[in-house]
Short mmCIF file of C-alpha atoms in Angstrom, two decimals:
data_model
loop_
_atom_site.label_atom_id
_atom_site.label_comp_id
_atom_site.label_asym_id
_atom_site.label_seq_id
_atom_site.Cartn_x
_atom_site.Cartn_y
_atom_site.Cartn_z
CA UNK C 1 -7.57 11.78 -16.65
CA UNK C 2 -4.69 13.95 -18.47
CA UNK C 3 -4.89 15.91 -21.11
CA UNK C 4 -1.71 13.84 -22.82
CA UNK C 5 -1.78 14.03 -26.00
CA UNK C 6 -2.03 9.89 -27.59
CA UNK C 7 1.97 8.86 -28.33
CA UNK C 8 3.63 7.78 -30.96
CA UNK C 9 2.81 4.30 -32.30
CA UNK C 10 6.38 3.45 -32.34
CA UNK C 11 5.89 4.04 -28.30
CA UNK C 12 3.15 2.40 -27.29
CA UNK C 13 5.06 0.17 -25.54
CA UNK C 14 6.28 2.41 -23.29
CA UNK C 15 4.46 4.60 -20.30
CA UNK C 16 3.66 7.86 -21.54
CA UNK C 17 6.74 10.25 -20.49
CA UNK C 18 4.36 12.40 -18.34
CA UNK C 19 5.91 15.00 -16.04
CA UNK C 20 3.60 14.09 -12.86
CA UNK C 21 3.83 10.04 -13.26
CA UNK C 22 8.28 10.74 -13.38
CA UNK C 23 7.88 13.12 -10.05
CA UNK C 24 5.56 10.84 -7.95
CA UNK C 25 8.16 7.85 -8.98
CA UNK C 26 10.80 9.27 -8.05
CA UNK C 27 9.36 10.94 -5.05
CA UNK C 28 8.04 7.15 -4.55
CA UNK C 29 11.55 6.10 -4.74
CA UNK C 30 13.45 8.22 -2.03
CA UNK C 31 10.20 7.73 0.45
CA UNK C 32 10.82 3.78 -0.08
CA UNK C 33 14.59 3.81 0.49
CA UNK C 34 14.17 5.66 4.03
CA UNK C 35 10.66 3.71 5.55
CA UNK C 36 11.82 0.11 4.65
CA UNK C 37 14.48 0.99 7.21
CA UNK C 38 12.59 2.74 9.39
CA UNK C 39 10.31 0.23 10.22
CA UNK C 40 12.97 -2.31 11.29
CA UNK C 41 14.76 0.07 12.88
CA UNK C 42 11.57 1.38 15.16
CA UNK C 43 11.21 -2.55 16.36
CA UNK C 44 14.96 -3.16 17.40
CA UNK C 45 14.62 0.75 18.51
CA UNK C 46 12.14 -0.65 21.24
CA UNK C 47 13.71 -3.72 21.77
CA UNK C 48 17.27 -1.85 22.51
CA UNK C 49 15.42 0.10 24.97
CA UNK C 50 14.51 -2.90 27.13
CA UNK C 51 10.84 -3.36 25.58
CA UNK C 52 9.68 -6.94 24.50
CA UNK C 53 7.05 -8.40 22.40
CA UNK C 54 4.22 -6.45 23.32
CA UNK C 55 5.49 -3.20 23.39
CA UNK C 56 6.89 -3.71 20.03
CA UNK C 57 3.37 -4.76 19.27
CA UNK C 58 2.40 -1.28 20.53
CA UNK C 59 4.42 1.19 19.25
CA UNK C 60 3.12 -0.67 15.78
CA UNK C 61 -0.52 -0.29 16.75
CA UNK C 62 0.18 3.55 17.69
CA UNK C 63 1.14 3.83 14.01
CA UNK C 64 -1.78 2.15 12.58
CA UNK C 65 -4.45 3.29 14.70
CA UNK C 66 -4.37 7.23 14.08
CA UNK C 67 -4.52 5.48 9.80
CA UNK C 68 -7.18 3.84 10.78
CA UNK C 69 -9.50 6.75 12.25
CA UNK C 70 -8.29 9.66 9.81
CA UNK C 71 -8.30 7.89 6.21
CA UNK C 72 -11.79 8.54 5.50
CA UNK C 73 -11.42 12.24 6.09
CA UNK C 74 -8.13 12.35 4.65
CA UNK C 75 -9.64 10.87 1.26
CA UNK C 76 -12.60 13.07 1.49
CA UNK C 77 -10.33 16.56 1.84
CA UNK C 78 -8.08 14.74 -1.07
CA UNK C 79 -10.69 14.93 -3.17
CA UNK C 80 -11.88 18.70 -2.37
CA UNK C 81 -7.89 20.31 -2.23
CA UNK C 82 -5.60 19.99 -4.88
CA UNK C 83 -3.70 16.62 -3.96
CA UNK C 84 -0.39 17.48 -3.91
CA UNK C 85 -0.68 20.05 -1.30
CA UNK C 86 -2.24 17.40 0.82
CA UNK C 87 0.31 15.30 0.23
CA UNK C 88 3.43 17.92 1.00
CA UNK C 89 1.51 18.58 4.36
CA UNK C 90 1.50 15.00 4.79
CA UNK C 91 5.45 14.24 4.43
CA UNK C 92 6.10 17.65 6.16
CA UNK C 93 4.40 15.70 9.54
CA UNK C 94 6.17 12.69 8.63
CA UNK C 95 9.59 13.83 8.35
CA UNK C 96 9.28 16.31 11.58
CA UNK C 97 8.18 13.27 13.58
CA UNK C 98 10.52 10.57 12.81
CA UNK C 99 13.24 13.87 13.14
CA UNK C 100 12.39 13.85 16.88
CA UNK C 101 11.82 9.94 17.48
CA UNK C 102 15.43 9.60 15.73
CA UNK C 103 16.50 12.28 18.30
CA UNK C 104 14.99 10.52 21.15
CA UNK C 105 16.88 7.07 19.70
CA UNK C 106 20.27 8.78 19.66
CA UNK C 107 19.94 10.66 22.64
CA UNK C 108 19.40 7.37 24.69
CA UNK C 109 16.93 5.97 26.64
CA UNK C 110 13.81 6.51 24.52
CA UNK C 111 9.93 6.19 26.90
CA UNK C 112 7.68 3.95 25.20
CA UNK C 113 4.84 6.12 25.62
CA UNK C 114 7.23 8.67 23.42
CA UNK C 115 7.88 6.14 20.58
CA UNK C 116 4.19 5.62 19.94
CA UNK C 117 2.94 9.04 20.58
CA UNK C 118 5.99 9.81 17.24
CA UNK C 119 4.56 6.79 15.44
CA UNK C 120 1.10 8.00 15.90
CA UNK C 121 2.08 11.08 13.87
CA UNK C 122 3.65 9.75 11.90
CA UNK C 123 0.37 7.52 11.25
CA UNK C 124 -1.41 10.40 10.95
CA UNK C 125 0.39 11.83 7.91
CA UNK C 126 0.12 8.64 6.16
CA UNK C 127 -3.86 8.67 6.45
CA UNK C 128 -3.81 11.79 4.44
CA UNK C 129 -0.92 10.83 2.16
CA UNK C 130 -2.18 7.46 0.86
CA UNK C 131 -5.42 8.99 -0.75
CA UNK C 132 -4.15 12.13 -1.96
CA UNK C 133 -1.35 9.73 -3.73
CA UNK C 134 -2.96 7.11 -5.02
CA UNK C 135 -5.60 9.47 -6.68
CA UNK C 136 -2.63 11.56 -8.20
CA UNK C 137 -0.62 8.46 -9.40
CA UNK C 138 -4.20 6.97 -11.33
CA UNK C 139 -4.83 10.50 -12.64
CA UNK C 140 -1.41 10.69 -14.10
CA UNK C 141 -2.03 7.83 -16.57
CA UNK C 142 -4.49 6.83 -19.11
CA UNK C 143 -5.96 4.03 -21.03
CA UNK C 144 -4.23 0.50 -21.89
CA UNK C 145 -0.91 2.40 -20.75
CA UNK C 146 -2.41 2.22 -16.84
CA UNK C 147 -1.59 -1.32 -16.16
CA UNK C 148 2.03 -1.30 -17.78
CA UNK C 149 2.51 2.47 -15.71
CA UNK C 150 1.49 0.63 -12.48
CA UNK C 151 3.78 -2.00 -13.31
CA UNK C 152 6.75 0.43 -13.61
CA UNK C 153 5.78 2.34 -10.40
CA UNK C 154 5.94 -0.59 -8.76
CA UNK C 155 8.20 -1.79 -9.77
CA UNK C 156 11.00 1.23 -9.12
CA UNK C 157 9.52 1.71 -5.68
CA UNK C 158 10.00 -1.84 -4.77
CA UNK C 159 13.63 -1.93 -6.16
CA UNK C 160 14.26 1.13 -3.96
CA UNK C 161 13.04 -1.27 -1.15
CA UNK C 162 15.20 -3.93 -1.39
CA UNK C 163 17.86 -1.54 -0.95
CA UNK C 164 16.46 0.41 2.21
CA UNK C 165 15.36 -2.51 3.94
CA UNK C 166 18.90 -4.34 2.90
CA UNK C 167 20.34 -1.02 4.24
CA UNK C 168 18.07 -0.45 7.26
CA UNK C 169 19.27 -3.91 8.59
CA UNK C 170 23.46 -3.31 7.76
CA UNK C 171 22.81 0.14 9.00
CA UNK C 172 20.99 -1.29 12.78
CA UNK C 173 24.00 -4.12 12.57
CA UNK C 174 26.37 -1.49 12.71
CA UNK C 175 25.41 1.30 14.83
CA UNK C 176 22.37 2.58 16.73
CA UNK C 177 18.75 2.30 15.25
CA UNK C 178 18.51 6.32 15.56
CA UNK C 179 20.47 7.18 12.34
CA UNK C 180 18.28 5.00 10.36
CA UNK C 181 14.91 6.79 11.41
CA UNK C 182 17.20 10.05 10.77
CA UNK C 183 17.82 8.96 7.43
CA UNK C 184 14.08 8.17 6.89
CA UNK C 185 13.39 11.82 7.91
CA UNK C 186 15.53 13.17 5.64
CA UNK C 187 13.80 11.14 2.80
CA UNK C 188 10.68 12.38 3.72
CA UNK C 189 11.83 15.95 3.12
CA UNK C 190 12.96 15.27 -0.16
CA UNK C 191 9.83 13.39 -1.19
CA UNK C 192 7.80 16.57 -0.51
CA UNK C 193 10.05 18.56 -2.02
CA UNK C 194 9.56 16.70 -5.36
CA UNK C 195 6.13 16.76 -4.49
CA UNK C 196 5.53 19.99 -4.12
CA UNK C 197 6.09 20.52 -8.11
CA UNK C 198 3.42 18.26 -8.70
CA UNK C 199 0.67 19.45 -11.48
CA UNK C 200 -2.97 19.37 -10.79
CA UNK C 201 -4.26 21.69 -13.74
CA UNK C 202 -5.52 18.82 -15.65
CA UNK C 203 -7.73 17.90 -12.86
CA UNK C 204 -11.19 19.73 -13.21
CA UNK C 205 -12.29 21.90 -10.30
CA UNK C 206 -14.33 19.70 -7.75
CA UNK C 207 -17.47 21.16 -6.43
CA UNK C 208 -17.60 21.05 -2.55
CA UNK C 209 -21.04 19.46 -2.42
CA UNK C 210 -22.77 19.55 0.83
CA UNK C 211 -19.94 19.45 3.56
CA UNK C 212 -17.20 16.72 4.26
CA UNK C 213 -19.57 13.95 5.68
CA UNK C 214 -21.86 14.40 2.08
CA UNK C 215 -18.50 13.91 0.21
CA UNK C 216 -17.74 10.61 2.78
CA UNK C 217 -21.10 9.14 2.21
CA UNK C 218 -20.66 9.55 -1.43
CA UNK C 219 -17.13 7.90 -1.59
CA UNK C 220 -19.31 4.52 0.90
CA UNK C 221 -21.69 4.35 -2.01
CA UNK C 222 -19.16 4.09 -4.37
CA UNK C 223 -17.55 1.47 -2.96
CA UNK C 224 -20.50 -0.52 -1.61
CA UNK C 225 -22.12 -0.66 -4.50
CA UNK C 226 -19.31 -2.77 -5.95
CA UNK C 227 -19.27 -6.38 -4.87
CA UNK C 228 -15.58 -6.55 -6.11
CA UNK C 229 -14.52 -3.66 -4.30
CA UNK C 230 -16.15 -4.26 -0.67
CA UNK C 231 -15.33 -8.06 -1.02
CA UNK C 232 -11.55 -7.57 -1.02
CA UNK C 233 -11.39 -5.24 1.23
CA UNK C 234 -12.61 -7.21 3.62
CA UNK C 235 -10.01 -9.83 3.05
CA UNK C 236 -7.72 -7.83 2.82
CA UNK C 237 -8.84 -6.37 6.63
CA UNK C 238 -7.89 -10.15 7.66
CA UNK C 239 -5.00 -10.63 5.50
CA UNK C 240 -2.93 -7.17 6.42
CA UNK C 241 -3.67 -7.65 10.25
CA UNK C 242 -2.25 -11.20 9.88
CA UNK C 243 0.67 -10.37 7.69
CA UNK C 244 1.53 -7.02 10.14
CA UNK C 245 1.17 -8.93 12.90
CA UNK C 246 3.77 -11.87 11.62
CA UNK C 247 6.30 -9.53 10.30
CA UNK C 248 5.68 -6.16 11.98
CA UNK C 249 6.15 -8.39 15.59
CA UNK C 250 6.70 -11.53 15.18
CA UNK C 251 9.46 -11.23 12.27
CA UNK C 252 11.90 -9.16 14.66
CA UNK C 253 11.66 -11.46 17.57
CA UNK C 254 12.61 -14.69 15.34
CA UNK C 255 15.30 -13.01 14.04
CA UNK C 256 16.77 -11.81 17.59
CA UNK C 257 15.76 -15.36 18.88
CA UNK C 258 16.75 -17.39 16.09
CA UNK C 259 18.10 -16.00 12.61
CA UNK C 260 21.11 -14.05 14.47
CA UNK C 261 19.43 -10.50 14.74
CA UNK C 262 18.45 -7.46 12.73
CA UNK C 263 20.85 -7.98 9.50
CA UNK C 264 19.06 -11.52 8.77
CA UNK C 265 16.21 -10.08 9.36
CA UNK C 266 16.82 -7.37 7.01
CA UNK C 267 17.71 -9.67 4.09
CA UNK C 268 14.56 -11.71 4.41
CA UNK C 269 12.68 -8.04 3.77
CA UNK C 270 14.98 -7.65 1.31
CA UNK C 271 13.98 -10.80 -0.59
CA UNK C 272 10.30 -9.92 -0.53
CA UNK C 273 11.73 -6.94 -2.37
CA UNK C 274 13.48 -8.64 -4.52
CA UNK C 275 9.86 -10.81 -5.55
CA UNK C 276 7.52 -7.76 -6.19
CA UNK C 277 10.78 -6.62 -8.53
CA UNK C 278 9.97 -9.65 -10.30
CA UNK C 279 6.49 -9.44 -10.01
CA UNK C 280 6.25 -6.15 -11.11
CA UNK C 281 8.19 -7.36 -14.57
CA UNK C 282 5.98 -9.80 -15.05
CA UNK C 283 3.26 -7.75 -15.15
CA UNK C 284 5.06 -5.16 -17.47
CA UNK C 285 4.17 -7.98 -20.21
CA UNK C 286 1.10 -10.20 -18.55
CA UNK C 287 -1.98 -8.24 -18.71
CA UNK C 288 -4.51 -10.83 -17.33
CA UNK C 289 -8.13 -10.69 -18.66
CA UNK C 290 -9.87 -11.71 -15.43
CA UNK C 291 -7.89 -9.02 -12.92
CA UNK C 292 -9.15 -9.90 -10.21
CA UNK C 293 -9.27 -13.65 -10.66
CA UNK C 294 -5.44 -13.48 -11.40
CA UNK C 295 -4.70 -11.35 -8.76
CA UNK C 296 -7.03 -12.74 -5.72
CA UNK C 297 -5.03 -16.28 -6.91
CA UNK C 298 -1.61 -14.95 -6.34
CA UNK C 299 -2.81 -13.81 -2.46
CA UNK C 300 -2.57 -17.33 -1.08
CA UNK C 301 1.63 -17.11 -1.59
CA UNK C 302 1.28 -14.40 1.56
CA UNK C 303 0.65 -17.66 4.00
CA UNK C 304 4.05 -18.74 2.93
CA UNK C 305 5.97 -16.13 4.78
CA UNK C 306 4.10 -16.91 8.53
CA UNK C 307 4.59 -20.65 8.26
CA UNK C 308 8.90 -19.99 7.38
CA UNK C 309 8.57 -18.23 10.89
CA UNK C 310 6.88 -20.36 12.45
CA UNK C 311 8.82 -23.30 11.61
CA UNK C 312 11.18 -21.69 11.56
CA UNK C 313 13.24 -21.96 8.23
CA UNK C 314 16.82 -20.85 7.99
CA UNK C 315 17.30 -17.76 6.34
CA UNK C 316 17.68 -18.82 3.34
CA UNK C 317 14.62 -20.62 3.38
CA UNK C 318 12.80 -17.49 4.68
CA UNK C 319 14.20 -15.63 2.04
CA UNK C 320 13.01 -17.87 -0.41
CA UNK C 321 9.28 -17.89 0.71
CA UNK C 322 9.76 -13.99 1.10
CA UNK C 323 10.84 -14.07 -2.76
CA UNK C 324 7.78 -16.04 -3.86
CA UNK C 325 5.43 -14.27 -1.71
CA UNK C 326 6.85 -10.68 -2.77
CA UNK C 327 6.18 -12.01 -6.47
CA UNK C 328 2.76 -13.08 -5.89
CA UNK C 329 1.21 -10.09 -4.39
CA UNK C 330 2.94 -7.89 -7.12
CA UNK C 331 0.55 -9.47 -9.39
CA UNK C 332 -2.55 -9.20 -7.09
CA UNK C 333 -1.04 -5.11 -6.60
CA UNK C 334 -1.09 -4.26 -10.25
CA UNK C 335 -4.46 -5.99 -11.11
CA UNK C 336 -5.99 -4.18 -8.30
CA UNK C 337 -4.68 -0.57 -9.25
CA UNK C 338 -5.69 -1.33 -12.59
CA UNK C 339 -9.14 -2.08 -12.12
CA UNK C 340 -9.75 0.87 -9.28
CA UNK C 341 -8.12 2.94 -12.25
CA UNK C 342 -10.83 1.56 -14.89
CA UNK C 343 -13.94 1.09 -12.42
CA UNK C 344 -13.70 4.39 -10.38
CA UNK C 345 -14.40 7.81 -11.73
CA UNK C 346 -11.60 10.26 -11.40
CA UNK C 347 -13.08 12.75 -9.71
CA UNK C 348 -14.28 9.81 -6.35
CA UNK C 349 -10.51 8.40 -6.83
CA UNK C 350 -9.33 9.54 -3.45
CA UNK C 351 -12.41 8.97 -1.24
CA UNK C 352 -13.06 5.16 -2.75
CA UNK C 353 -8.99 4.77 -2.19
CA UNK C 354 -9.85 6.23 1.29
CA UNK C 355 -12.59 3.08 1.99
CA UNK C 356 -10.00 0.50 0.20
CA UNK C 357 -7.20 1.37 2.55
CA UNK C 358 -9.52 1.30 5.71
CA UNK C 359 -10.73 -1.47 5.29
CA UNK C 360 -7.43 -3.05 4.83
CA UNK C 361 -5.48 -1.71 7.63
CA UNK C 362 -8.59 -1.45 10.17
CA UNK C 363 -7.70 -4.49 12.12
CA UNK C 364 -3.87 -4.32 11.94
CA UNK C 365 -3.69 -2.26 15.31
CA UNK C 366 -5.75 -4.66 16.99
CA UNK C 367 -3.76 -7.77 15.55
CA UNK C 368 -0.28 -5.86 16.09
CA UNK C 369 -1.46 -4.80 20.12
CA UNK C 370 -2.66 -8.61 21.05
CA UNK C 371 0.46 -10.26 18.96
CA UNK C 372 2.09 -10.66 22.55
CA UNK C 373 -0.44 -11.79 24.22
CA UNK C 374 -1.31 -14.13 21.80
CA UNK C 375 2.24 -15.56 21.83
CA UNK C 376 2.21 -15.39 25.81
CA UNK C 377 -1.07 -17.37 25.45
CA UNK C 378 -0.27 -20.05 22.83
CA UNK C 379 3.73 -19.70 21.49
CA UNK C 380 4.72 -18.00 19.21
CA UNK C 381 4.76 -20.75 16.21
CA UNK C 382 1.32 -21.53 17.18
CA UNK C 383 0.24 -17.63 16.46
CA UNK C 384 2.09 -17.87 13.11
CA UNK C 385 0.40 -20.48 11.72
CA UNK C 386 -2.72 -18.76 13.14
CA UNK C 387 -1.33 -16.02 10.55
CA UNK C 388 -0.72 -18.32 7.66
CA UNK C 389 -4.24 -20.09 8.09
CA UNK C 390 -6.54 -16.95 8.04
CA UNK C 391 -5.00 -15.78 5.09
CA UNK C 392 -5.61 -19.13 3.31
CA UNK C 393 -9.31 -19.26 4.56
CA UNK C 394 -10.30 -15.80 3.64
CA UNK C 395 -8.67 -15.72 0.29
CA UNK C 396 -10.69 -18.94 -0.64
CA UNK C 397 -13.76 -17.05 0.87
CA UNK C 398 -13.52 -14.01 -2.08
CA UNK C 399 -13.85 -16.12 -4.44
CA UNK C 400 -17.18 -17.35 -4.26
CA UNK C 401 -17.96 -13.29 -4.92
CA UNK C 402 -19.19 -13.80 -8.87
CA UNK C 403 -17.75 -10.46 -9.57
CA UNK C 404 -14.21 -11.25 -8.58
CA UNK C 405 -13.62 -13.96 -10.82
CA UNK C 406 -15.62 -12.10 -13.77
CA UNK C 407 -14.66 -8.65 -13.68
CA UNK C 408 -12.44 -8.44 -16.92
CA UNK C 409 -9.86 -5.50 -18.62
CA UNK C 410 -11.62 -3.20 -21.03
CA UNK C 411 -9.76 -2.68 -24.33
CA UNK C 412 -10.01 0.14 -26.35
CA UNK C 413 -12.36 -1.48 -28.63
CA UNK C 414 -14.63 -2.76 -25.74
CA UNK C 415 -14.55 1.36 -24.90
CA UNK C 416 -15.73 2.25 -28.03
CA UNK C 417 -18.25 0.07 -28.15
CA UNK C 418 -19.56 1.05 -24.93
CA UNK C 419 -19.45 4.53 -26.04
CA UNK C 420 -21.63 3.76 -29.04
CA UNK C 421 -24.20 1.14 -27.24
CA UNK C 422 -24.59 3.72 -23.58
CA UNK C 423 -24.02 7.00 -22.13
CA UNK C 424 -21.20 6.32 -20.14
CA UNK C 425 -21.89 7.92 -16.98
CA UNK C 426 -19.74 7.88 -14.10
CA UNK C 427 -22.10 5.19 -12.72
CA UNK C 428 -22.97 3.15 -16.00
CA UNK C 429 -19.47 2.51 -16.24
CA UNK C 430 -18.77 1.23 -13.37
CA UNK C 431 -21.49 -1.28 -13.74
CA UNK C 432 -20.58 -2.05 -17.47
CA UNK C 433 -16.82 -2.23 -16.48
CA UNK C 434 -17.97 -4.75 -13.45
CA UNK C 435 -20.25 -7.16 -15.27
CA UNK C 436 -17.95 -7.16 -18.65
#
């Protein structure tokens, strides 16, 4: 954790003023304002050149699946290199691939076999981003502050959401699809550049250990050996593929078919924005005790959004549900960070983040590649309220897991106590921390 020295009592309501926590917000910030875009404007990118359904469904599996197969290493190398460094290589790949696929846009007449080979890149760079970046954001904070810094992270990044995703949608409305992947390129370069003057001299020199696959198995035994941790994860492998396949495939073809096209569809994203916003306010003040109770409760909202499409609701409807749901999962985002930040051990941050956001995404290329076939097979309404019952039914599962309802935030005193009763070890805290 820093070195920071405790602040002023008069401040303790505020989120320490630390130098790394202001660069990877705003960093956060200009990264959110270009992607929100992007990712509408790679759908109707496909759909303007003559693809359907499935392809669209493709080129969004080509994304996921190189994240999927390169996390684990990326959070293992995360962990041995200093984390910024990763993380500038990372946005370097980013912004030089969605440079060329915004080429290819512009230029006319874009192969699908191009689009996804870009997106896979681009892929790639994000399964060596997300670990290196969530370890640096939960090294940049400490103690009771962590929640309420979370909060505020959130919070700005999702603000700068509503507006790319609001913009992404005028932006396709009003001329081609290429200039918003160009603009998501450029965003990328500025997000390393901030990057790059990231500090990592508070973080103690790691040890290689015994090779890359020692440091891998010792990031699965963190994480297995919490019941929490494994438990929702694996929801949340059913509840991203559902939600990506509804809204990464399913979302743009409603809107073309049904909402009026891209703008619509933009404002709906928009709204979702819009709820985390709110969310993330919320939990600037709320600091449940049970975190993951509270948060694994506000997870059942994210059925809301599938069943608007399916119906399918007007847009104003859909934004409302988008609203609510964006709200929810704010509070499930913030208890989560907050107990990975209090359970995990600094030093194992990035290769336990690695196993979290595996598991999460490692059915989302499957679900995004058979979304058209699934819609050829049964209709598409059908499919979505496929979508809006597994998340329902899986989010009831985790909480039969005893250590999801009970796992509770520490307080300063409960530290101290714990310092005085054990020797808290890397591994005795995690238990205490679990079982408090």
């Amino acid at each position: 954790m820093t070195d920071a020295a405790a602040p002023a009592p008069r401040k303790d309501r505020t989120v320490p003023a630390d130098r790394n926590y202001r660069l990877l917000t705003a960093a956060a910030i200009i990264t959110a304002l270009g992607t929100h875009g992007a990712l509408i404007a790679a759908a109707f990118a496909v759909l303007q050149a003559g693809g359907d359904g499935g392809d669209v469904g493709l080129v969004a599996a080509a994304r996921t699946a190189p994240l999927v197969l390169f996390l684990l290493i990326g959070g293992a190398i995360a962990d041995r290199l200093p984390r910024h460094r990763v993380m500038v290589a990372a946005n370097t790949l980013n912004c030089v691939s969605q440079a060329v696929f915004a080429w290819l846009v512009l230029a006319g007449d874009p192969q699908l076999w191009q689009m996804m080979l870009l997106t896979a890149l681009c892929g790639t760079g994000q399964a060596f981003f997300n670990p290196a970046a969530e370890g640096m954001l939960m090294s940049s904070v400490s103690g009771e502050q962590a929640s309420r810094a979370f909060a505020l992270f959130r919070m700005s990044t999702q603000g700068a959401a509503i507006g790319g995703a609001a913009l992404g949608g005028a932006m396709i409305a009003a001329m081609d699809p290429g200039w918003v992947l160009a603009v998501d390129a450029a965003a990328f370069a500025g997000a390393g550049a901030l990057r790059a003057f990231l500090d990592v001299s508070h973080i103690p020199s790691r040890e290689p250990g015994g090779g890359l696959l020692a440091d891998m198995r010792d990031g699965w035994q963190e994480f297995i050996g919490r019941p929490w941790l494994w438990a929702i994860v694996a929801q949340f492998s059913v509840v991203v593929a559902a939600v990506g396949a509804a809204e990464a495939v399913y979302g743009p073809l409603v809107a073309r078919d049904e909402l009026g096209g891209a703008r619509p569809w933009g404002f709906a994203l928009a709204a979702f924005g819009v709820g985390t916003l709110g969310g993330a306010v919320l939990m600037m003040r709320w600091k449940p005790r049970r975190l993951l109770l509270a948060g694994t409760l506000c997870v059942f909202p994210l059925a809301l959004p599938s069943a608007g499409l399916a119906v399918p609701l007007p847009v104003a409807g859909l934004c409302v549900v988008m609203f609510v749901s964006g709200a929810a999962i704010e509070v499930f985002g913030v208890s989560w960070m907050t107990a990975m930040h209090q359970e995990i051990p600094e030093e194992k941050l990035s290769r336990v983040s690695a196993y979290d956001w595996f598991g999460s995404v490692a059915m989302v290329p499957l679900a995004t590649a058979l979304a058209g076939p699934v819609e050829s097979l049964v209709g598409r309404s059908q499919a979505l309220w496929g979508c809006a019952g597994l998340v329902v039914l899986v989010t009831g599962a985790v909480l039969f897991v005893p250590d999801v309802r009970n796992l509770t935030r520490r307080t300063s005193s409960t530290e101290v106590l714990l310092s005085k009763a054990v020797p808290v070890s890397a591994d005795a805290e995690g238990t205490v921390g679990r079982l408090g």
